[in-house]
Short mmCIF file of C-alpha atoms and ligand atoms in Angstrom, two decimals:
data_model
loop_
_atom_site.label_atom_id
_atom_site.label_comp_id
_atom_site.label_asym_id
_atom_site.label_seq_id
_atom_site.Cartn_x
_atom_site.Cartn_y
_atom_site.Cartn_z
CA UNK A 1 8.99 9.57 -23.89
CA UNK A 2 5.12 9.50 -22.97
CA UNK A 3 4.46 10.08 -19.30
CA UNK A 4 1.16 10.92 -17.24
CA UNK A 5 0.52 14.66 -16.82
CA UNK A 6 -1.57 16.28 -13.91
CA UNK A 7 -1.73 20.21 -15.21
CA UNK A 8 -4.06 21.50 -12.07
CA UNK A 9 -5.90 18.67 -9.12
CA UNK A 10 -9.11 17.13 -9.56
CA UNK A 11 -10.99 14.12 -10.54
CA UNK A 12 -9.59 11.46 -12.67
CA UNK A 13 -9.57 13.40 -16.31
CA UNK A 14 -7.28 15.38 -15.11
CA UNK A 15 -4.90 12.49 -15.80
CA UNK A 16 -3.50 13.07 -19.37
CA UNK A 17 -1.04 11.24 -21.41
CA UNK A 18 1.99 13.60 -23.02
CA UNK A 19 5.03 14.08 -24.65
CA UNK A 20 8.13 14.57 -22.38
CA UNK A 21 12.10 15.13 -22.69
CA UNK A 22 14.08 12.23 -22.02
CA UNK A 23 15.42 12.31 -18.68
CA UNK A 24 19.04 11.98 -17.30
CA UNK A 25 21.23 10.30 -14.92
CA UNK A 26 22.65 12.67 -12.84
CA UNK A 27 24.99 11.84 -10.15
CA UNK A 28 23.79 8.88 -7.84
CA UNK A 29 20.72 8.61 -10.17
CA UNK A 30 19.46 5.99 -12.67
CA UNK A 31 17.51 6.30 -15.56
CA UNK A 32 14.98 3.13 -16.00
CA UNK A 33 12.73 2.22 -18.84
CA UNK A 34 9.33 1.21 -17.05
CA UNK A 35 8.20 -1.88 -17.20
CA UNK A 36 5.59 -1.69 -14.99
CA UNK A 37 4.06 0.95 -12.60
CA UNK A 38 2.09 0.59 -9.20
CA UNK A 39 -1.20 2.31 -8.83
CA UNK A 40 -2.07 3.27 -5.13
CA UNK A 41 -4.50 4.89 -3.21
CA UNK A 42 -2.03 7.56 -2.38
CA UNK A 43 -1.90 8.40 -6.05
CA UNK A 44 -5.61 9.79 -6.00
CA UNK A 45 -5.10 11.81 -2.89
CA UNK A 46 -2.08 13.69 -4.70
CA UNK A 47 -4.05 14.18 -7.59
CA UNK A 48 -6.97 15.13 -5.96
CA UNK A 49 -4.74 17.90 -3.92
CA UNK A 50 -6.03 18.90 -0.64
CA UNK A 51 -4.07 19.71 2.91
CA UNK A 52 -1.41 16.75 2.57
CA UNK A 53 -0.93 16.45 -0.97
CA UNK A 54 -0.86 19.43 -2.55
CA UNK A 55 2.33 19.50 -4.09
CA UNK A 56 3.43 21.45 -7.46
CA UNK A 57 1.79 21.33 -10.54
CA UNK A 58 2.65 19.67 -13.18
CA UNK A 59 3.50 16.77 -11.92
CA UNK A 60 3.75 12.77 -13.14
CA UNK A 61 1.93 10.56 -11.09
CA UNK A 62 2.89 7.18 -9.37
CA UNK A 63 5.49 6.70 -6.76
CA UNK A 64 6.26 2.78 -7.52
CA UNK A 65 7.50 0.78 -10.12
CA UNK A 66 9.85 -2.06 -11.63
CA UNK A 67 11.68 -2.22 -14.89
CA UNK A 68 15.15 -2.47 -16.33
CA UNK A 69 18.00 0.22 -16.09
CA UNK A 70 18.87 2.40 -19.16
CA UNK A 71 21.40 4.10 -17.86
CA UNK A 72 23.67 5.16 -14.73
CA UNK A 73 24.13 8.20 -13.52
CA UNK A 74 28.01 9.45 -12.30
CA UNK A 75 28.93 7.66 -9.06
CA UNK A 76 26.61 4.95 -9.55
CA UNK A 77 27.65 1.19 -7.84
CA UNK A 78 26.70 -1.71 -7.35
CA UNK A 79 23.68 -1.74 -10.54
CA UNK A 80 24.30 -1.36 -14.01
CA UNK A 81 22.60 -0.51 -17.37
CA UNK A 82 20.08 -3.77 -18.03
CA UNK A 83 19.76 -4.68 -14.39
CA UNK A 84 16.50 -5.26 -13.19
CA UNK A 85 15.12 -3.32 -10.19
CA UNK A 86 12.35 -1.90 -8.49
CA UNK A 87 11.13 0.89 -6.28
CA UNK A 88 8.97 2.78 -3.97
CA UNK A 89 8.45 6.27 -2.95
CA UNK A 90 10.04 7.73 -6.26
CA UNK A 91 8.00 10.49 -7.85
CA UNK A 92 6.95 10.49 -11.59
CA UNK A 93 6.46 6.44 -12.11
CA UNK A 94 3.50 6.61 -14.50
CA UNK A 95 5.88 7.08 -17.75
CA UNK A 96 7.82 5.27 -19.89
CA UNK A 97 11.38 6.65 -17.79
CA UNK A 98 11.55 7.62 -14.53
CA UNK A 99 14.44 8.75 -12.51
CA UNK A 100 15.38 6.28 -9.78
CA UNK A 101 18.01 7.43 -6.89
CA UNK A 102 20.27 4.85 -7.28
CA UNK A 103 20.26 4.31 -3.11
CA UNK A 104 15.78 3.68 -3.74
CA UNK A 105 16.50 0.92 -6.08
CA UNK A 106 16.04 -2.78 -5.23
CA UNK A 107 18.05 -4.60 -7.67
CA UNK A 108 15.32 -7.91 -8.28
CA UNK A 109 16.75 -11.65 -7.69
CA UNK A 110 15.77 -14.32 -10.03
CA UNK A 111 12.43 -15.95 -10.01
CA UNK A 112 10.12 -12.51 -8.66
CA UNK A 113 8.94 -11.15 -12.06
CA UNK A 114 8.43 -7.49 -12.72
CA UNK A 115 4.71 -7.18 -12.32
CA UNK A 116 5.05 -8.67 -8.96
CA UNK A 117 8.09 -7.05 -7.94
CA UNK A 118 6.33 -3.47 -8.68
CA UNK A 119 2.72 -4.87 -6.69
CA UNK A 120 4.47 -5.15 -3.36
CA UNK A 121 7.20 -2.44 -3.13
CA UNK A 122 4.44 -0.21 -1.50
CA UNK A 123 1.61 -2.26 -0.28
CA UNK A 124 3.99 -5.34 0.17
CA UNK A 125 6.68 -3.24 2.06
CA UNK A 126 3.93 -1.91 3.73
CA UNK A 127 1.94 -5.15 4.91
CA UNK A 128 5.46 -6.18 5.91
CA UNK A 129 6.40 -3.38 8.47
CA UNK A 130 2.50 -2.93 9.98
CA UNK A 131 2.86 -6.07 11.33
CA UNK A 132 6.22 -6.92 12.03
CA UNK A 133 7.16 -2.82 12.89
CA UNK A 134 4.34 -0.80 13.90
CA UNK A 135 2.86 -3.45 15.79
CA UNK A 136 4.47 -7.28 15.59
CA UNK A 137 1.67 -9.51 15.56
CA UNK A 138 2.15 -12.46 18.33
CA UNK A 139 0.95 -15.75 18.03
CA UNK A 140 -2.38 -15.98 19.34
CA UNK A 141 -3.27 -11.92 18.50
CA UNK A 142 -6.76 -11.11 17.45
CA UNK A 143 -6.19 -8.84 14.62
CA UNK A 144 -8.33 -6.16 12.70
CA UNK A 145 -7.71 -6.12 9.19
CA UNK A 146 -9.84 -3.34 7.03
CA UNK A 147 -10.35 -3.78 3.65
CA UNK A 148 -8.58 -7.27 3.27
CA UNK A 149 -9.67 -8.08 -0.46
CA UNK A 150 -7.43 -4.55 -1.22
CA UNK A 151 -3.95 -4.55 -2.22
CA UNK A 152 -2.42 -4.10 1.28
CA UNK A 153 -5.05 -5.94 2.60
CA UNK A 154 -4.31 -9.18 0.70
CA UNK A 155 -0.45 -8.72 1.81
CA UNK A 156 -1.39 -7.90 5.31
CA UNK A 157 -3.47 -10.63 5.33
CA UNK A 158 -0.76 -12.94 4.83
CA UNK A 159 1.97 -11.95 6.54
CA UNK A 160 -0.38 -11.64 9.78
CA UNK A 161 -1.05 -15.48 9.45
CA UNK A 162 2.62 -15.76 9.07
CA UNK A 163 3.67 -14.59 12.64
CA UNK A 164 0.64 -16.47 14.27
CA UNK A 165 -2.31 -13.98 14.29
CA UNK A 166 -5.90 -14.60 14.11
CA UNK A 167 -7.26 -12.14 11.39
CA UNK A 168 -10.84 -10.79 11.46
CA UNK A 169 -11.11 -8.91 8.43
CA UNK A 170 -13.66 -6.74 6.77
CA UNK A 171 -14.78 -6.48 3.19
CA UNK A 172 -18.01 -4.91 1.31
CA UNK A 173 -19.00 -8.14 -0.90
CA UNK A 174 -19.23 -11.51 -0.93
CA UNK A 175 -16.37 -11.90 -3.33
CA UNK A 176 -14.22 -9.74 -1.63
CA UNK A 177 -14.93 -12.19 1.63
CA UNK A 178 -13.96 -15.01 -0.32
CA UNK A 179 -10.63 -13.75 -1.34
CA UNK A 180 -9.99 -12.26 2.04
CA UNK A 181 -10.54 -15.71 3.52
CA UNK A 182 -8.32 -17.59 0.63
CA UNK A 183 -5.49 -14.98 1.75
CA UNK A 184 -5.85 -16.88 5.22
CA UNK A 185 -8.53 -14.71 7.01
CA UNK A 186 -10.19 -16.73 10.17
CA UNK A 187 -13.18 -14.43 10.10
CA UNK A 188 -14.73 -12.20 7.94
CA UNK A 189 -17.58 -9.32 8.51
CA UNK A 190 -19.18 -6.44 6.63
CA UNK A 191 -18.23 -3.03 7.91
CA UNK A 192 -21.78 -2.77 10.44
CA UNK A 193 -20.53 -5.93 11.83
CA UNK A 194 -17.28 -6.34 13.05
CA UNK A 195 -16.98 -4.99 16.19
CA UNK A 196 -19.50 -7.64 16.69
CA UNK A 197 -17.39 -10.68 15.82
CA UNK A 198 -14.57 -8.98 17.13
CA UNK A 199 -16.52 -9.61 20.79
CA UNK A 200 -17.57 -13.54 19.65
CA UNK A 201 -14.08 -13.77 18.86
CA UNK A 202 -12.13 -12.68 21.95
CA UNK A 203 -14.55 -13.33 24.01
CA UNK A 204 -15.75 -9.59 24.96
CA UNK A 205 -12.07 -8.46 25.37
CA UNK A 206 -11.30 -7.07 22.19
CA UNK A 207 -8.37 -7.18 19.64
CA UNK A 208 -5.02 -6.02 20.55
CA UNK A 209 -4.73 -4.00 17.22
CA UNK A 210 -6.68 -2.29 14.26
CA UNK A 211 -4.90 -1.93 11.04
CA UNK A 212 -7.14 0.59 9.54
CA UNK A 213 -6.84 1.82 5.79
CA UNK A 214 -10.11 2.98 5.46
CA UNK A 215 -10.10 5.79 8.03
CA UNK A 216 -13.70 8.29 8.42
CA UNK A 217 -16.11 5.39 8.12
CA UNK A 218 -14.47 2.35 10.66
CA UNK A 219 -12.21 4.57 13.20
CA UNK A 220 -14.63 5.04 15.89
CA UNK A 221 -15.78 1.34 15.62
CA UNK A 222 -12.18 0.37 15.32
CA UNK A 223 -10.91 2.28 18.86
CA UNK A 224 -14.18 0.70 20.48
CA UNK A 225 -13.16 -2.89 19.27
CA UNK A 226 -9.40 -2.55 20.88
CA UNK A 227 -8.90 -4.74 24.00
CA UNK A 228 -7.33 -2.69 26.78
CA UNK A 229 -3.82 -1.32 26.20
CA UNK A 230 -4.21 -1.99 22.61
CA UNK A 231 -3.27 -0.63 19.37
CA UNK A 232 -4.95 1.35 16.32
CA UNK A 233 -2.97 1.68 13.74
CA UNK A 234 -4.23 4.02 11.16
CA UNK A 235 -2.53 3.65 8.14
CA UNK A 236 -4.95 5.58 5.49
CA UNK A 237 -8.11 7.24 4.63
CA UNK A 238 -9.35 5.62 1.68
CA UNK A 239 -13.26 6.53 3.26
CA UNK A 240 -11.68 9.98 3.94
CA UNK A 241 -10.33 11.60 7.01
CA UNK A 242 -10.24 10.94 10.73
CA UNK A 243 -11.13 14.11 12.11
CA UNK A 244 -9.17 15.59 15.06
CA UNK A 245 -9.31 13.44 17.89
CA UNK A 246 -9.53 14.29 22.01
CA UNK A 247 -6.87 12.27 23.61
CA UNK A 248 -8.47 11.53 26.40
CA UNK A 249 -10.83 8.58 24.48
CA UNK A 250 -7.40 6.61 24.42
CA UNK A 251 -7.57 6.55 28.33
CA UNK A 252 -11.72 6.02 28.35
CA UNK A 253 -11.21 3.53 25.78
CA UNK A 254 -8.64 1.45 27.27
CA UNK A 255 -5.30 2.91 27.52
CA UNK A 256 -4.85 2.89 24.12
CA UNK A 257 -2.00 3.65 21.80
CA UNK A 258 -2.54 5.57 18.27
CA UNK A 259 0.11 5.66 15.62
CA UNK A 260 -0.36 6.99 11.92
CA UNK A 261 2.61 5.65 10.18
CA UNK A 262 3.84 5.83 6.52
CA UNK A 263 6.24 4.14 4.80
CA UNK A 264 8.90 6.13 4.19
CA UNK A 265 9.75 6.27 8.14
CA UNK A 266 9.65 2.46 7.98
CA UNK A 267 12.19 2.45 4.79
CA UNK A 268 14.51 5.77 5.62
CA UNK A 269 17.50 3.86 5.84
CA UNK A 270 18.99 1.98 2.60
CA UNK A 271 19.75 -1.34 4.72
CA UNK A 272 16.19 -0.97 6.53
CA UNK A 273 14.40 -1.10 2.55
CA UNK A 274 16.31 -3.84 1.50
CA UNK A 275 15.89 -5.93 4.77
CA UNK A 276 12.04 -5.58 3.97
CA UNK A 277 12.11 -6.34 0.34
CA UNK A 278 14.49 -9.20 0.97
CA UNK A 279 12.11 -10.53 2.90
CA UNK A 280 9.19 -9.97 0.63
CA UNK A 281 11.44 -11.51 -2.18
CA UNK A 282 11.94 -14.39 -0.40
CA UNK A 283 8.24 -15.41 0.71
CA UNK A 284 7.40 -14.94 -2.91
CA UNK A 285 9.71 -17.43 -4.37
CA UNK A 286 8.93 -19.68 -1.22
CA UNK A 287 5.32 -19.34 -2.51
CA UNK A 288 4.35 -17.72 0.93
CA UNK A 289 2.93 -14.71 0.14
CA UNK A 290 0.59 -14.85 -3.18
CA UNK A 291 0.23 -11.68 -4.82
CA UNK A 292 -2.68 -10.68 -6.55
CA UNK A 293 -2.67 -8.74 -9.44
CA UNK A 294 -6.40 -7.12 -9.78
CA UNK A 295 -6.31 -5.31 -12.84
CA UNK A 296 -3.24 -4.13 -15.60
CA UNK A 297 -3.74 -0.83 -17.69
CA UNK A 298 -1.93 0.64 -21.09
CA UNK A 299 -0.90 4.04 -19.71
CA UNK A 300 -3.59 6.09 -21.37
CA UNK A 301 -5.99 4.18 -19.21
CA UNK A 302 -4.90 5.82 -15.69
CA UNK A 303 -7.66 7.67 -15.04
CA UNK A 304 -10.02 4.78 -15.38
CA UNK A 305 -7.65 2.79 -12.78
CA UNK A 306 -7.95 5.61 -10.58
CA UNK A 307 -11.68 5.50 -11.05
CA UNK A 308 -11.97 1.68 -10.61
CA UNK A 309 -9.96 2.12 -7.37
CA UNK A 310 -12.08 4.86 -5.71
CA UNK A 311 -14.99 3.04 -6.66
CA UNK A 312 -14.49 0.00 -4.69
CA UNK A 313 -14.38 -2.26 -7.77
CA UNK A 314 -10.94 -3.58 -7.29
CA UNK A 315 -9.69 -6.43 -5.42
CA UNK A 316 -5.32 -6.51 -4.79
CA UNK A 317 -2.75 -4.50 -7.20
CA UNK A 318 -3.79 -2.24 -9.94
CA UNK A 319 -0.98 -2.03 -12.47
CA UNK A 320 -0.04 0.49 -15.29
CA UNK A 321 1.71 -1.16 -18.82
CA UNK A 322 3.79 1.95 -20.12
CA UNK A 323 5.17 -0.55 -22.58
N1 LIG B 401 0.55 4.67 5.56
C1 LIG B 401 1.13 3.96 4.65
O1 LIG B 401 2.35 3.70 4.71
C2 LIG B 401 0.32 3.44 3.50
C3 LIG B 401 0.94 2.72 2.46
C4 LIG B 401 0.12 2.17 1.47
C5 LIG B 401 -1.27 2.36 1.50
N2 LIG B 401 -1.80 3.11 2.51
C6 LIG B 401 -3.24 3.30 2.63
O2 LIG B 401 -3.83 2.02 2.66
C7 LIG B 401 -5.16 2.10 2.17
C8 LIG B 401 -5.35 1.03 1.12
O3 LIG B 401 -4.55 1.37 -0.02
P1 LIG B 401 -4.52 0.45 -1.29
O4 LIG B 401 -3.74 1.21 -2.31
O5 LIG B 401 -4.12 -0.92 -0.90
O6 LIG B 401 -6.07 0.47 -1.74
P2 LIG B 401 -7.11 -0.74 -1.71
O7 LIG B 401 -7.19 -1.27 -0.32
O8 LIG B 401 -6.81 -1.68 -2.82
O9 LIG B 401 -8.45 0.02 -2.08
C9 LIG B 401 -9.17 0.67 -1.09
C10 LIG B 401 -10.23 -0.24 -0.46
O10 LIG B 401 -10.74 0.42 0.69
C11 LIG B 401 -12.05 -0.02 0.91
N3 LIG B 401 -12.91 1.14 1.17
C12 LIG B 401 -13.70 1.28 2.26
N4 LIG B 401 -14.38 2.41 2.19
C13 LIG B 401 -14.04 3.02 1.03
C14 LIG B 401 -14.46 4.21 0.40
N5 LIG B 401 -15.37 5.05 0.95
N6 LIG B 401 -13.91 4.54 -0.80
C15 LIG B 401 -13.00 3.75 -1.37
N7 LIG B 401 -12.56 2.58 -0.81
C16 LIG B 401 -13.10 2.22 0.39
C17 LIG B 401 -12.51 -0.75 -0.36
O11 LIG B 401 -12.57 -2.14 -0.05
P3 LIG B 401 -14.05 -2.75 0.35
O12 LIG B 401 -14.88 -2.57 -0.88
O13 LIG B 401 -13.80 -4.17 0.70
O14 LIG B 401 -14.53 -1.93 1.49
C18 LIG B 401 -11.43 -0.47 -1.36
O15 LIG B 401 -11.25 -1.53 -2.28
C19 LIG B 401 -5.34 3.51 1.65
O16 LIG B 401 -5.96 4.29 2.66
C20 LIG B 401 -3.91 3.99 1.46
O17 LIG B 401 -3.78 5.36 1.52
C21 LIG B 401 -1.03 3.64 3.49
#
């Protein structure tokens, strides 16, 4: 089977297309053909390497995915060989097989296609427990949203509107406003300019919490744009990384609270996953939450995906075809 190699870290060329063995179901474990695989942000930090990431080499890429079960592994209930499911968090996605933990996989209901079903189990699942987990939006809550015409920001976006939020959102073009606002966005500003109509908006008392994905470039503006006792979530570092930080500028600042949260403590437990992508299933078919697919690639075109993606060119969910 063809799979995406990364043979030592560095920029996208280091992605290369190869050869592999077939793999097997072992116990609890399923083998899937891929369908489709996610590409995410988090995929170019691990290939880049670095503090965080640096994991072993070789390794295949992509941690999400949806496609349709070749086999089961000994042990194995509850999905069979030509179900269709989908995952997050599962190393080695960018190939044509992947090896799924049976207890990972979301078995998909009728009516949410595969494409869609791989774009939100990370940003989806994601948009879905910032705001109902790390911080559940009220009705009435001025909320930050970075990088809304992205592929959490879309999702988060939505599902903000959803429990009664107002969303101020940021974005680096004009057509990147646009979509932000057509995801439900009350206001949108450049990245010089939101603490600004973060002040028009609440009236000089600031919003009770950042969801910030883009990390170097907006944190300081974000903590200054928090109303007191409010919250800054920061979620990535897609402008690269908050440096260390003096605790004390959450009491000078407010009283604030700081989290950093990542999925997998959102999604530990099996019934905890499924809850979320239940619900995620659900608005889909409801035609609540619209999911955009940005851009699809054959698997030999990773590297430009990643490229596309660091580049700021992209609006919503990159996708990789290995078939
Ligand atoms: N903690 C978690 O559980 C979790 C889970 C999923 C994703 N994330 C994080 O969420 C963030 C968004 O991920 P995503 O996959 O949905 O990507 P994305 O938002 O589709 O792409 C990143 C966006 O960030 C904005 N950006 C601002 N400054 C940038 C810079 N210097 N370089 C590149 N992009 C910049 C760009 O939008 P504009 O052009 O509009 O500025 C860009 O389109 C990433 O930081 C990712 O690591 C975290």
């Amino acid at each position: 089977m063809r799979a995406v190699v990364v043979e030592r870290h560095g920029g996208p060329e280091v992605l290369e297309v190869r050869d592999r063995a077939a793999p097997h179901a072992g116990p609890g474990q399923l083998v899937v053909d891929v369908a489709v695989a996610g590409v995410n942000f988090m995929d170019i930090y691990q290939r880049q390497g670095g503090a965080s990431y640096a994991g072993d080499l070789p390794y295949v890429p992509g941690a999400e995915g949806a496609g349709t079960v070749a086999a089961a592994g000994p042990g194995v209930t509850g999905v069979a060989g030509g179900d269709r499911v989908a995952w997050s968090g599962v190393p080695g996605s960018y190939a044509e097989q992947v090896v799924v933990p049976a207890d990972r996989a979301v078995r998909l209901p009728d009516g949410v296609e595969l494409q869609v079903a791989a774009a939100v189990m990370l940003q989806g699942m994601t948009a879905h427990y910032l705001a109902n987990g790390t911080y559940p939006v009220n009705e009435g809550d001025p909320v930050v949203v970075h990088a809304a015409a992205g592929g959490v920001g879309l999702l988060l976006t939505q599902v903000v509107k959803m429990r009664g939020g107002v969303v101020i959102a940021t974005t680096s073009t004009a057509d990147k406003a646009e979509l932000a606002r057509q995801a439900g966005a009350d206001h949108v500003a450049d990245y010089d300019h939101f603490a600004t109509a973060v002040r028009e908006v609440t009236d000089g008392a600031g919003a009770a919490v950042v969801y910030d994905g883009v990390g170097r470039a907006t944190f300081d503006d974000s903590l200054a744009a928090l109303r007191r006792r409010g919250y800054m979530v920061l979620y990535g570092a897609a402008s690269g990384p908050v440096p260390p930080l003096d605790p004390r500028r959450l009491a000078s600042g407010g009283s604030l609270f700081l989290t950093r949260p990542t999925l997998g403590d959102y999604i530990a437990g099996r019934d905890e996953l499924l809850r979320r992508a239940d619900d995620l299933f659900t608005w889909i078919r409801q035609g609540r939450l619209t999911v955009r697919i940005g851009g699809t690639y054959p698997l030999d075109e990773a590297a430009r995906a990643h490229e596309d993606l660091a580049a700021r060119r992209t609006t919503g969910k990159l996708l990789l075809l290995p078939r």
